[in-house]
Amino acid sequence: MNEFNISQENWDKIIDYARIAYDNYKSEIGGMAIVCKDIEGNWHIEDPVILKQEISASNTSIDKDDLAKYYTKTALRMQDKLPNLDYRFLWWHSHHTMEAFWSGTDLEAIEEY
């Protein structure tokens, strides 16, 4: 079975984004990352970033133009840097003080993408 892994540094970066959004705005926040497949077939979450977005206590919505730029820029960088690497885009978002569950934000993103 394949594993999904994230380094402590990348995990801390996502947690810091979420903590700052909650501490400063009492809001969720979302972002993107790359998931790269290694030779054993395991996946590694890399380069988490945040993009322009609307945030609230119960929702986050990434700007479509900013997302399109991210996809294009990142795909070109990956093609130039590691053309044979199997990778995927990963969308993530916080639930600030809520538990992990399939929220309306999650279900909407699944339907949209």
PDB file of N, CA and C in Angstrom:
ATOM      1  N   MET A   1       0.843  -1.184   0.000  1.00  0.00           N
ATOM      2  CA  MET A   1       0.000   0.000   0.000  1.00  0.00           C
ATOM      3  C   MET A   1       0.884   1.242   0.000  1.00  0.00           C
ATOM      4  N   ASN A   2       0.497   2.216  -0.766  1.00  0.00           N
ATOM      5  CA  ASN A   2       1.255   3.453  -0.846  1.00  0.00           C
ATOM      6  C   ASN A   2       1.053   4.299   0.398  1.00  0.00           C
ATOM      7  N   GLU A   3       2.082   5.027   0.754  1.00  0.00           N
ATOM      8  CA  GLU A   3       2.030   5.930   1.903  1.00  0.00           C
ATOM      9  C   GLU A   3       2.048   7.372   1.424  1.00  0.00           C
ATOM     10  N   PHE A   4       1.474   8.247   2.253  1.00  0.00           N
ATOM     11  CA  PHE A   4       1.563   9.684   2.038  1.00  0.00           C
ATOM     12  C   PHE A   4       2.381  10.248   3.182  1.00  0.00           C
ATOM     13  N   ASN A   5       3.393  11.048   2.847  1.00  0.00           N
ATOM     14  CA  ASN A   5       4.327  11.566   3.834  1.00  0.00           C
ATOM     15  C   ASN A   5       4.444  13.081   3.710  1.00  0.00           C
ATOM     16  N   ILE A   6       4.743  13.713   4.836  1.00  0.00           N
ATOM     17  CA  ILE A   6       5.021  15.138   4.840  1.00  0.00           C
ATOM     18  C   ILE A   6       6.144  15.380   5.841  1.00  0.00           C
ATOM     19  N   SER A   7       7.104  16.194   5.449  1.00  0.00           N
ATOM     20  CA  SER A   7       8.211  16.505   6.356  1.00  0.00           C
ATOM     21  C   SER A   7       7.712  17.389   7.490  1.00  0.00           C
ATOM     22  N   GLN A   8       8.435  17.392   8.577  1.00  0.00           N
ATOM     23  CA  GLN A   8       8.069  18.252   9.702  1.00  0.00           C
ATOM     24  C   GLN A   8       8.051  19.716   9.279  1.00  0.00           C
ATOM     25  N   GLU A   9       9.010  20.108   8.446  1.00  0.00           N
ATOM     26  CA  GLU A   9       9.091  21.496   7.981  1.00  0.00           C
ATOM     27  C   GLU A   9       7.835  21.899   7.190  1.00  0.00           C
ATOM     28  N   ASN A  10       7.405  21.041   6.269  1.00  0.00           N
ATOM     29  CA  ASN A  10       6.220  21.365   5.473  1.00  0.00           C
ATOM     30  C   ASN A  10       4.944  21.300   6.312  1.00  0.00           C
ATOM     31  N   TRP A  11       4.865  20.338   7.236  1.00  0.00           N
ATOM     32  CA  TRP A  11       3.728  20.268   8.154  1.00  0.00           C
ATOM     33  C   TRP A  11       3.651  21.548   8.998  1.00  0.00           C
ATOM     34  N   ASP A  12       4.784  21.957   9.545  1.00  0.00           N
ATOM     35  CA  ASP A  12       4.813  23.170  10.377  1.00  0.00           C
ATOM     36  C   ASP A  12       4.400  24.407   9.573  1.00  0.00           C
ATOM     37  N   LYS A  13       4.779  24.456   8.310  1.00  0.00           N
ATOM     38  CA  LYS A  13       4.415  25.593   7.472  1.00  0.00           C
ATOM     39  C   LYS A  13       2.892  25.681   7.314  1.00  0.00           C
ATOM     40  N   ILE A  14       2.241  24.562   7.037  1.00  0.00           N
ATOM     41  CA  ILE A  14       0.781  24.544   6.911  1.00  0.00           C
ATOM     42  C   ILE A  14       0.127  24.914   8.243  1.00  0.00           C
ATOM     43  N   ILE A  15       0.627  24.343   9.327  1.00  0.00           N
ATOM     44  CA  ILE A  15       0.065  24.647  10.652  1.00  0.00           C
ATOM     45  C   ILE A  15       0.262  26.130  10.980  1.00  0.00           C
ATOM     46  N   ASP A  16       1.409  26.694  10.641  1.00  0.00           N
ATOM     47  CA  ASP A  16       1.645  28.123  10.884  1.00  0.00           C
ATOM     48  C   ASP A  16       0.678  28.993  10.090  1.00  0.00           C
ATOM     49  N   TYR A  17       0.448  28.650   8.815  1.00  0.00           N
ATOM     50  CA  TYR A  17      -0.546  29.394   8.023  1.00  0.00           C
ATOM     51  C   TYR A  17      -1.903  29.352   8.719  1.00  0.00           C
ATOM     52  N   ALA A  18      -2.312  28.170   9.154  1.00  0.00           N
ATOM     53  CA  ALA A  18      -3.617  28.008   9.804  1.00  0.00           C
ATOM     54  C   ALA A  18      -3.675  28.776  11.121  1.00  0.00           C
ATOM     55  N   ARG A  19      -2.617  28.703  11.884  1.00  0.00           N
ATOM     56  CA  ARG A  19      -2.584  29.394  13.180  1.00  0.00           C
ATOM     57  C   ARG A  19      -2.665  30.918  13.007  1.00  0.00           C
ATOM     58  N   ILE A  20      -1.932  31.446  12.055  1.00  0.00           N
ATOM     59  CA  ILE A  20      -1.946  32.892  11.805  1.00  0.00           C
ATOM     60  C   ILE A  20      -3.330  33.336  11.332  1.00  0.00           C
ATOM     61  N   ALA A  21      -3.946  32.571  10.434  1.00  0.00           N
ATOM     62  CA  ALA A  21      -5.285  32.925   9.942  1.00  0.00           C
ATOM     63  C   ALA A  21      -6.285  32.936  11.094  1.00  0.00           C
ATOM     64  N   TYR A  22      -6.176  31.947  11.979  1.00  0.00           N
ATOM     65  CA  TYR A  22      -7.102  31.911  13.106  1.00  0.00           C
ATOM     66  C   TYR A  22      -6.797  33.022  14.111  1.00  0.00           C
ATOM     67  N   ASP A  23      -5.530  33.179  14.474  1.00  0.00           N
ATOM     68  CA  ASP A  23      -5.162  34.190  15.471  1.00  0.00           C
ATOM     69  C   ASP A  23      -5.492  35.608  15.005  1.00  0.00           C
ATOM     70  N   ASN A  24      -5.264  35.906  13.741  1.00  0.00           N
ATOM     71  CA  ASN A  24      -5.468  37.260  13.232  1.00  0.00           C
ATOM     72  C   ASN A  24      -6.883  37.539  12.744  1.00  0.00           C
ATOM     73  N   TYR A  25      -7.571  36.506  12.216  1.00  0.00           N
ATOM     74  CA  TYR A  25      -8.870  36.735  11.579  1.00  0.00           C
ATOM     75  C   TYR A  25      -9.981  35.803  12.065  1.00  0.00           C
ATOM     76  N   LYS A  26      -9.648  34.859  12.960  1.00  0.00           N
ATOM     77  CA  LYS A  26     -10.609  33.834  13.408  1.00  0.00           C
ATOM     78  C   LYS A  26     -11.196  33.109  12.201  1.00  0.00           C
ATOM     79  N   SER A  27     -10.341  32.801  11.228  1.00  0.00           N
ATOM     80  CA  SER A  27     -10.769  32.232   9.955  1.00  0.00           C
ATOM     81  C   SER A  27     -10.011  30.974   9.590  1.00  0.00           C
ATOM     82  N   GLU A  28     -10.618  30.229   8.676  1.00  0.00           N
ATOM     83  CA  GLU A  28      -9.938  29.139   7.995  1.00  0.00           C
ATOM     84  C   GLU A  28      -9.004  29.753   6.957  1.00  0.00           C
ATOM     85  N   ILE A  29      -8.132  28.926   6.411  1.00  0.00           N
ATOM     86  CA  ILE A  29      -7.294  29.342   5.290  1.00  0.00           C
ATOM     87  C   ILE A  29      -6.982  28.099   4.472  1.00  0.00           C
ATOM     88  N   GLY A  30      -6.731  28.291   3.203  1.00  0.00           N
ATOM     89  CA  GLY A  30      -6.408  27.169   2.334  1.00  0.00           C
ATOM     90  C   GLY A  30      -5.186  27.465   1.504  1.00  0.00           C
ATOM     91  N   GLY A  31      -4.706  26.449   0.851  1.00  0.00           N
ATOM     92  CA  GLY A  31      -3.544  26.619   0.005  1.00  0.00           C
ATOM     93  C   GLY A  31      -3.351  25.430  -0.910  1.00  0.00           C
ATOM     94  N   MET A  32      -2.234  25.428  -1.566  1.00  0.00           N
ATOM     95  CA  MET A  32      -1.882  24.375  -2.507  1.00  0.00           C
ATOM     96  C   MET A  32      -0.528  23.788  -2.120  1.00  0.00           C
ATOM     97  N   ALA A  33      -0.258  22.609  -2.642  1.00  0.00           N
ATOM     98  CA  ALA A  33       1.035  21.950  -2.478  1.00  0.00           C
ATOM     99  C   ALA A  33       1.208  20.993  -3.653  1.00  0.00           C
ATOM    100  N   ILE A  34       2.377  20.442  -3.753  1.00  0.00           N
ATOM    101  CA  ILE A  34       2.686  19.427  -4.755  1.00  0.00           C
ATOM    102  C   ILE A  34       2.836  18.094  -4.011  1.00  0.00           C
ATOM    103  N   VAL A  35       2.349  17.031  -4.594  1.00  0.00           N
ATOM    104  CA  VAL A  35       2.542  15.692  -4.046  1.00  0.00           C
ATOM    105  C   VAL A  35       3.348  14.910  -5.084  1.00  0.00           C
ATOM    106  N   CYS A  36       4.556  14.478  -4.701  1.00  0.00           N
ATOM    107  CA  CYS A  36       5.480  13.809  -5.627  1.00  0.00           C
ATOM    108  C   CYS A  36       5.601  12.334  -5.267  1.00  0.00           C
ATOM    109  N   LYS A  37       5.621  11.493  -6.297  1.00  0.00           N
ATOM    110  CA  LYS A  37       5.730  10.041  -6.111  1.00  0.00           C
ATOM    111  C   LYS A  37       7.193   9.613  -6.184  1.00  0.00           C
ATOM    112  N   ASP A  38       7.644   8.833  -5.185  1.00  0.00           N
ATOM    113  CA  ASP A  38       9.019   8.340  -5.211  1.00  0.00           C
ATOM    114  C   ASP A  38       9.089   6.981  -5.915  1.00  0.00           C
ATOM    115  N   ILE A  39      10.286   6.414  -6.004  1.00  0.00           N
ATOM    116  CA  ILE A  39      10.460   5.168  -6.759  1.00  0.00           C
ATOM    117  C   ILE A  39       9.780   3.964  -6.097  1.00  0.00           C
ATOM    118  N   GLU A  40       9.484   4.055  -4.792  1.00  0.00           N
ATOM    119  CA  GLU A  40       8.772   2.981  -4.108  1.00  0.00           C
ATOM    120  C   GLU A  40       7.255   3.127  -4.245  1.00  0.00           C
ATOM    121  N   GLY A  41       6.813   4.199  -4.883  1.00  0.00           N
ATOM    122  CA  GLY A  41       5.382   4.413  -5.064  1.00  0.00           C
ATOM    123  C   GLY A  41       4.724   5.202  -3.944  1.00  0.00           C
ATOM    124  N   ASN A  42       5.540   5.743  -3.039  1.00  0.00           N
ATOM    125  CA  ASN A  42       5.000   6.553  -1.949  1.00  0.00           C
ATOM    126  C   ASN A  42       4.954   8.016  -2.371  1.00  0.00           C
ATOM    127  N   TRP A  43       4.049   8.757  -1.779  1.00  0.00           N
ATOM    128  CA  TRP A  43       3.828  10.163  -2.128  1.00  0.00           C
ATOM    129  C   TRP A  43       4.337  11.073  -1.025  1.00  0.00           C
ATOM    130  N   HIS A  44       4.901  12.220  -1.412  1.00  0.00           N
ATOM    131  CA  HIS A  44       5.466  13.185  -0.475  1.00  0.00           C
ATOM    132  C   HIS A  44       4.883  14.566  -0.755  1.00  0.00           C
ATOM    133  N   ILE A  45       4.316  15.180   0.274  1.00  0.00           N
ATOM    134  CA  ILE A  45       3.735  16.511   0.154  1.00  0.00           C
ATOM    135  C   ILE A  45       4.854  17.536   0.271  1.00  0.00           C
ATOM    136  N   GLU A  46       4.949  18.413  -0.742  1.00  0.00           N
ATOM    137  CA  GLU A  46       6.043  19.381  -0.829  1.00  0.00           C
ATOM    138  C   GLU A  46       5.512  20.786  -1.131  1.00  0.00           C
ATOM    139  N   ASP A  47       6.275  21.772  -0.747  1.00  0.00           N
ATOM    140  CA  ASP A  47       6.074  23.174  -1.140  1.00  0.00           C
ATOM    141  C   ASP A  47       4.670  23.731  -0.880  1.00  0.00           C
ATOM    142  N   PRO A  48       4.156  23.631   0.348  1.00  0.00           N
ATOM    143  CA  PRO A  48       2.845  24.238   0.611  1.00  0.00           C
ATOM    144  C   PRO A  48       2.913  25.761   0.498  1.00  0.00           C
ATOM    145  N   VAL A  49       1.901  26.336  -0.140  1.00  0.00           N
ATOM    146  CA  VAL A  49       1.819  27.779  -0.320  1.00  0.00           C
ATOM    147  C   VAL A  49       0.376  28.226  -0.084  1.00  0.00           C
ATOM    148  N   ILE A  50       0.229  29.516   0.173  1.00  0.00           N
ATOM    149  CA  ILE A  50      -1.105  30.103   0.178  1.00  0.00           C
ATOM    150  C   ILE A  50      -1.198  31.055  -1.009  1.00  0.00           C
ATOM    151  N   LEU A  51      -2.389  31.174  -1.524  1.00  0.00           N
ATOM    152  CA  LEU A  51      -2.660  32.040  -2.667  1.00  0.00           C
ATOM    153  C   LEU A  51      -3.705  33.071  -2.257  1.00  0.00           C
ATOM    154  N   LYS A  52      -3.935  34.047  -3.125  1.00  0.00           N
ATOM    155  CA  LYS A  52      -4.979  35.033  -2.878  1.00  0.00           C
ATOM    156  C   LYS A  52      -6.308  34.294  -2.681  1.00  0.00           C
ATOM    157  N   GLN A  53      -7.066  34.694  -1.639  1.00  0.00           N
ATOM    158  CA  GLN A  53      -8.305  33.986  -1.338  1.00  0.00           C
ATOM    159  C   GLN A  53      -9.205  34.802  -0.441  1.00  0.00           C
ATOM    160  N   GLU A  54     -10.473  34.403  -0.404  1.00  0.00           N
ATOM    161  CA  GLU A  54     -11.456  34.940   0.531  1.00  0.00           C
ATOM    162  C   GLU A  54     -11.507  33.966   1.701  1.00  0.00           C
ATOM    163  N   ILE A  55     -11.421  34.480   2.925  1.00  0.00           N
ATOM    164  CA  ILE A  55     -11.462  33.603   4.097  1.00  0.00           C
ATOM    165  C   ILE A  55     -12.554  34.062   5.051  1.00  0.00           C
ATOM    166  N   SER A  56     -13.077  33.086   5.801  1.00  0.00           N
ATOM    167  CA  SER A  56     -14.060  33.383   6.847  1.00  0.00           C
ATOM    168  C   SER A  56     -13.942  32.304   7.915  1.00  0.00           C
ATOM    169  N   ALA A  57     -14.776  32.409   8.929  1.00  0.00           N
ATOM    170  CA  ALA A  57     -14.738  31.440  10.024  1.00  0.00           C
ATOM    171  C   ALA A  57     -15.123  30.033   9.568  1.00  0.00           C
ATOM    172  N   SER A  58     -15.855  29.925   8.470  1.00  0.00           N
ATOM    173  CA  SER A  58     -16.312  28.600   8.052  1.00  0.00           C
ATOM    174  C   SER A  58     -16.040  28.286   6.581  1.00  0.00           C
ATOM    175  N   ASN A  59     -15.223  29.105   5.913  1.00  0.00           N
ATOM    176  CA  ASN A  59     -15.015  28.871   4.493  1.00  0.00           C
ATOM    177  C   ASN A  59     -13.716  29.535   4.025  1.00  0.00           C
ATOM    178  N   THR A  60     -13.183  28.997   2.941  1.00  0.00           N
ATOM    179  CA  THR A  60     -12.063  29.610   2.247  1.00  0.00           C
ATOM    180  C   THR A  60     -12.222  29.334   0.765  1.00  0.00           C
ATOM    181  N   SER A  61     -11.972  30.325  -0.051  1.00  0.00           N
ATOM    182  CA  SER A  61     -12.152  30.186  -1.492  1.00  0.00           C
ATOM    183  C   SER A  61     -10.967  30.848  -2.193  1.00  0.00           C
ATOM    184  N   ILE A  62     -10.157  30.035  -2.869  1.00  0.00           N
ATOM    185  CA  ILE A  62      -8.977  30.538  -3.564  1.00  0.00           C
ATOM    186  C   ILE A  62      -9.402  31.260  -4.839  1.00  0.00           C
ATOM    187  N   ASP A  63      -8.783  32.398  -5.094  1.00  0.00           N
ATOM    188  CA  ASP A  63      -9.033  33.187  -6.286  1.00  0.00           C
ATOM    189  C   ASP A  63      -8.716  32.362  -7.536  1.00  0.00           C
ATOM    190  N   LYS A  64      -9.653  32.279  -8.464  1.00  0.00           N
ATOM    191  CA  LYS A  64      -9.496  31.433  -9.656  1.00  0.00           C
ATOM    192  C   LYS A  64      -8.335  31.876 -10.546  1.00  0.00           C
ATOM    193  N   ASP A  65      -8.145  33.176 -10.705  1.00  0.00           N
ATOM    194  CA  ASP A  65      -7.026  33.664 -11.525  1.00  0.00           C
ATOM    195  C   ASP A  65      -5.685  33.325 -10.882  1.00  0.00           C
ATOM    196  N   ASP A  66      -5.601  33.511  -9.565  1.00  0.00           N
ATOM    197  CA  ASP A  66      -4.364  33.195  -8.866  1.00  0.00           C
ATOM    198  C   ASP A  66      -4.082  31.694  -8.921  1.00  0.00           C
ATOM    199  N   LEU A  67      -5.136  30.884  -8.829  1.00  0.00           N
ATOM    200  CA  LEU A  67      -4.975  29.435  -8.906  1.00  0.00           C
ATOM    201  C   LEU A  67      -4.485  29.027 -10.298  1.00  0.00           C
ATOM    202  N   ALA A  68      -5.045  29.615 -11.342  1.00  0.00           N
ATOM    203  CA  ALA A  68      -4.612  29.305 -12.707  1.00  0.00           C
ATOM    204  C   ALA A  68      -3.135  29.654 -12.904  1.00  0.00           C
ATOM    205  N   LYS A  69      -2.712  30.797 -12.375  1.00  0.00           N
ATOM    206  CA  LYS A  69      -1.301  31.187 -12.460  1.00  0.00           C
ATOM    207  C   LYS A  69      -0.419  30.196 -11.706  1.00  0.00           C
ATOM    208  N   TYR A  70      -0.880  29.761 -10.543  1.00  0.00           N
ATOM    209  CA  TYR A  70      -0.121  28.788  -9.752  1.00  0.00           C
ATOM    210  C   TYR A  70       0.048  27.483 -10.530  1.00  0.00           C
ATOM    211  N   TYR A  71      -1.050  26.958 -11.085  1.00  0.00           N
ATOM    212  CA  TYR A  71      -0.976  25.709 -11.854  1.00  0.00           C
ATOM    213  C   TYR A  71       0.021  25.840 -13.001  1.00  0.00           C
ATOM    214  N   THR A  72      -0.073  26.920 -13.755  1.00  0.00           N
ATOM    215  CA  THR A  72       0.795  27.109 -14.919  1.00  0.00           C
ATOM    216  C   THR A  72       2.249  27.248 -14.518  1.00  0.00           C
ATOM    217  N   LYS A  73       2.521  28.138 -13.578  1.00  0.00           N
ATOM    218  CA  LYS A  73       3.894  28.377 -13.135  1.00  0.00           C
ATOM    219  C   LYS A  73       4.517  27.116 -12.536  1.00  0.00           C
ATOM    220  N   THR A  74       3.751  26.422 -11.705  1.00  0.00           N
ATOM    221  CA  THR A  74       4.273  25.231 -11.037  1.00  0.00           C
ATOM    222  C   THR A  74       4.488  24.095 -12.026  1.00  0.00           C
ATOM    223  N   ALA A  75       3.552  23.885 -12.956  1.00  0.00           N
ATOM    224  CA  ALA A  75       3.706  22.821 -13.953  1.00  0.00           C
ATOM    225  C   ALA A  75       4.935  23.075 -14.826  1.00  0.00           C
ATOM    226  N   LEU A  76       5.151  24.316 -15.229  1.00  0.00           N
ATOM    227  CA  LEU A  76       6.339  24.637 -16.034  1.00  0.00           C
ATOM    228  C   LEU A  76       7.617  24.397 -15.242  1.00  0.00           C
ATOM    229  N   ARG A  77       7.606  24.812 -13.964  1.00  0.00           N
ATOM    230  CA  ARG A  77       8.787  24.598 -13.113  1.00  0.00           C
ATOM    231  C   ARG A  77       9.064  23.112 -12.939  1.00  0.00           C
ATOM    232  N   MET A  78       8.025  22.325 -12.705  1.00  0.00           N
ATOM    233  CA  MET A  78       8.207  20.891 -12.508  1.00  0.00           C
ATOM    234  C   MET A  78       8.689  20.225 -13.796  1.00  0.00           C
ATOM    235  N   GLN A  79       8.158  20.637 -14.928  1.00  0.00           N
ATOM    236  CA  GLN A  79       8.563  20.068 -16.213  1.00  0.00           C
ATOM    237  C   GLN A  79      10.032  20.374 -16.501  1.00  0.00           C
ATOM    238  N   ASP A  80      10.456  21.589 -16.191  1.00  0.00           N
ATOM    239  CA  ASP A  80      11.849  21.970 -16.432  1.00  0.00           C
ATOM    240  C   ASP A  80      12.793  21.289 -15.446  1.00  0.00           C
ATOM    241  N   LYS A  81      12.390  21.252 -14.181  1.00  0.00           N
ATOM    242  CA  LYS A  81      13.259  20.752 -13.119  1.00  0.00           C
ATOM    243  C   LYS A  81      13.306  19.220 -13.079  1.00  0.00           C
ATOM    244  N   LEU A  82      12.144  18.590 -13.150  1.00  0.00           N
ATOM    245  CA  LEU A  82      12.048  17.136 -13.006  1.00  0.00           C
ATOM    246  C   LEU A  82      11.018  16.591 -14.003  1.00  0.00           C
ATOM    247  N   PRO A  83      11.368  16.529 -15.277  1.00  0.00           N
ATOM    248  CA  PRO A  83      10.371  16.195 -16.301  1.00  0.00           C
ATOM    249  C   PRO A  83       9.757  14.801 -16.184  1.00  0.00           C
ATOM    250  N   ASN A  84      10.404  13.860 -15.539  1.00  0.00           N
ATOM    251  CA  ASN A  84       9.874  12.495 -15.435  1.00  0.00           C
ATOM    252  C   ASN A  84       9.214  12.202 -14.086  1.00  0.00           C
ATOM    253  N   LEU A  85       9.127  13.194 -13.238  1.00  0.00           N
ATOM    254  CA  LEU A  85       8.552  12.997 -11.908  1.00  0.00           C
ATOM    255  C   LEU A  85       7.033  12.925 -11.987  1.00  0.00           C
ATOM    256  N   ASP A  86       6.457  11.929 -11.333  1.00  0.00           N
ATOM    257  CA  ASP A  86       5.006  11.800 -11.236  1.00  0.00           C
ATOM    258  C   ASP A  86       4.555  12.666 -10.060  1.00  0.00           C
ATOM    259  N   TYR A  87       3.724  13.655 -10.337  1.00  0.00           N
ATOM    260  CA  TYR A  87       3.275  14.554  -9.276  1.00  0.00           C
ATOM    261  C   TYR A  87       1.818  14.929  -9.489  1.00  0.00           C
ATOM    262  N   ARG A  88       1.210  15.426  -8.433  1.00  0.00           N
ATOM    263  CA  ARG A  88      -0.165  15.907  -8.451  1.00  0.00           C
ATOM    264  C   ARG A  88      -0.220  17.216  -7.673  1.00  0.00           C
ATOM    265  N   PHE A  89      -1.254  17.992  -7.954  1.00  0.00           N
ATOM    266  CA  PHE A  89      -1.523  19.179  -7.154  1.00  0.00           C
ATOM    267  C   PHE A  89      -2.399  18.763  -5.979  1.00  0.00           C
ATOM    268  N   LEU A  90      -2.129  19.369  -4.835  1.00  0.00           N
ATOM    269  CA  LEU A  90      -2.890  19.067  -3.625  1.00  0.00           C
ATOM    270  C   LEU A  90      -3.473  20.366  -3.076  1.00  0.00           C
ATOM    271  N   TRP A  91      -4.764  20.371  -2.855  1.00  0.00           N
ATOM    272  CA  TRP A  91      -5.436  21.495  -2.203  1.00  0.00           C
ATOM    273  C   TRP A  91      -5.630  21.121  -0.736  1.00  0.00           C
ATOM    274  N   TRP A  92      -5.349  22.054   0.146  1.00  0.00           N
ATOM    275  CA  TRP A  92      -5.533  21.824   1.581  1.00  0.00           C
ATOM    276  C   TRP A  92      -6.232  23.044   2.171  1.00  0.00           C
ATOM    277  N   HIS A  93      -6.896  22.830   3.299  1.00  0.00           N
ATOM    278  CA  HIS A  93      -7.442  23.964   4.041  1.00  0.00           C
ATOM    279  C   HIS A  93      -7.617  23.584   5.503  1.00  0.00           C
ATOM    280  N   SER A  94      -7.628  24.602   6.328  1.00  0.00           N
ATOM    281  CA  SER A  94      -7.747  24.390   7.772  1.00  0.00           C
ATOM    282  C   SER A  94      -9.216  24.327   8.173  1.00  0.00           C
ATOM    283  N   HIS A  95      -9.436  23.833   9.368  1.00  0.00           N
ATOM    284  CA  HIS A  95     -10.760  23.894  10.003  1.00  0.00           C
ATOM    285  C   HIS A  95     -10.636  24.646  11.320  1.00  0.00           C
ATOM    286  N   HIS A  96      -9.632  25.433  11.461  1.00  0.00           N
ATOM    287  CA  HIS A  96      -9.203  26.154  12.668  1.00  0.00           C
ATOM    288  C   HIS A  96      -9.617  25.421  13.942  1.00  0.00           C
ATOM    289  N   THR A  97     -10.652  25.759  14.645  1.00  0.00           N
ATOM    290  CA  THR A  97     -10.966  25.115  15.931  1.00  0.00           C
ATOM    291  C   THR A  97     -11.884  23.906  15.780  1.00  0.00           C
ATOM    292  N   MET A  98     -12.283  23.578  14.565  1.00  0.00           N
ATOM    293  CA  MET A  98     -13.189  22.444  14.348  1.00  0.00           C
ATOM    294  C   MET A  98     -12.395  21.162  14.154  1.00  0.00           C
ATOM    295  N   GLU A  99     -13.084  20.038  14.331  1.00  0.00           N
ATOM    296  CA  GLU A  99     -12.475  18.744  14.077  1.00  0.00           C
ATOM    297  C   GLU A  99     -12.316  18.526  12.577  1.00  0.00           C
ATOM    298  N   ALA A 100     -11.546  17.516  12.211  1.00  0.00           N
ATOM    299  CA  ALA A 100     -11.425  17.140  10.806  1.00  0.00           C
ATOM    300  C   ALA A 100     -12.680  16.377  10.395  1.00  0.00           C
ATOM    301  N   PHE A 101     -13.322  16.836   9.331  1.00  0.00           N
ATOM    302  CA  PHE A 101     -14.510  16.186   8.781  1.00  0.00           C
ATOM    303  C   PHE A 101     -14.722  16.712   7.374  1.00  0.00           C
ATOM    304  N   TRP A 102     -15.588  16.069   6.605  1.00  0.00           N
ATOM    305  CA  TRP A 102     -15.898  16.526   5.259  1.00  0.00           C
ATOM    306  C   TRP A 102     -16.852  17.710   5.377  1.00  0.00           C
ATOM    307  N   SER A 103     -16.300  18.907   5.280  1.00  0.00           N
ATOM    308  CA  SER A 103     -17.083  20.137   5.411  1.00  0.00           C
ATOM    309  C   SER A 103     -17.707  20.514   4.075  1.00  0.00           C
ATOM    310  N   GLY A 104     -18.579  21.516   4.101  1.00  0.00           N
ATOM    311  CA  GLY A 104     -19.138  22.047   2.873  1.00  0.00           C
ATOM    312  C   GLY A 104     -18.053  22.554   1.939  1.00  0.00           C
ATOM    313  N   THR A 105     -17.017  23.164   2.504  1.00  0.00           N
ATOM    314  CA  THR A 105     -15.877  23.641   1.704  1.00  0.00           C
ATOM    315  C   THR A 105     -15.206  22.470   0.996  1.00  0.00           C
ATOM    316  N   ASP A 106     -15.016  21.369   1.720  1.00  0.00           N
ATOM    317  CA  ASP A 106     -14.400  20.180   1.125  1.00  0.00           C
ATOM    318  C   ASP A 106     -15.257  19.629  -0.007  1.00  0.00           C
ATOM    319  N   LEU A 107     -16.537  19.445   0.259  1.00  0.00           N
ATOM    320  CA  LEU A 107     -17.434  18.854  -0.736  1.00  0.00           C
ATOM    321  C   LEU A 107     -17.555  19.731  -1.975  1.00  0.00           C
ATOM    322  N   GLU A 108     -17.593  21.044  -1.780  1.00  0.00           N
ATOM    323  CA  GLU A 108     -17.651  21.975  -2.907  1.00  0.00           C
ATOM    324  C   GLU A 108     -16.385  21.874  -3.751  1.00  0.00           C
ATOM    325  N   ALA A 109     -15.231  21.800  -3.096  1.00  0.00           N
ATOM    326  CA  ALA A 109     -13.952  21.687  -3.829  1.00  0.00           C
ATOM    327  C   ALA A 109     -13.875  20.359  -4.579  1.00  0.00           C
ATOM    328  N   ILE A 110     -14.340  19.285  -3.984  1.00  0.00           N
ATOM    329  CA  ILE A 110     -14.322  17.979  -4.657  1.00  0.00           C
ATOM    330  C   ILE A 110     -15.189  18.030  -5.906  1.00  0.00           C
ATOM    331  N   GLU A 111     -16.367  18.607  -5.798  1.00  0.00           N
ATOM    332  CA  GLU A 111     -17.266  18.722  -6.952  1.00  0.00           C
ATOM    333  C   GLU A 111     -16.653  19.606  -8.041  1.00  0.00           C
ATOM    334  N   GLU A 112     -16.015  20.707  -7.636  1.00  0.00           N
ATOM    335  CA  GLU A 112     -15.473  21.661  -8.596  1.00  0.00           C
ATOM    336  C   GLU A 112     -14.250  21.123  -9.326  1.00  0.00           C
ATOM    337  N   TYR A 113     -13.380  20.424  -8.615  1.00  0.00           N
ATOM    338  CA  TYR A 113     -12.127  19.978  -9.217  1.00  0.00           C
ATOM    339  C   TYR A 113     -12.164  18.530  -9.630  1.00  0.00           C
TER     340      TYR A 113
END
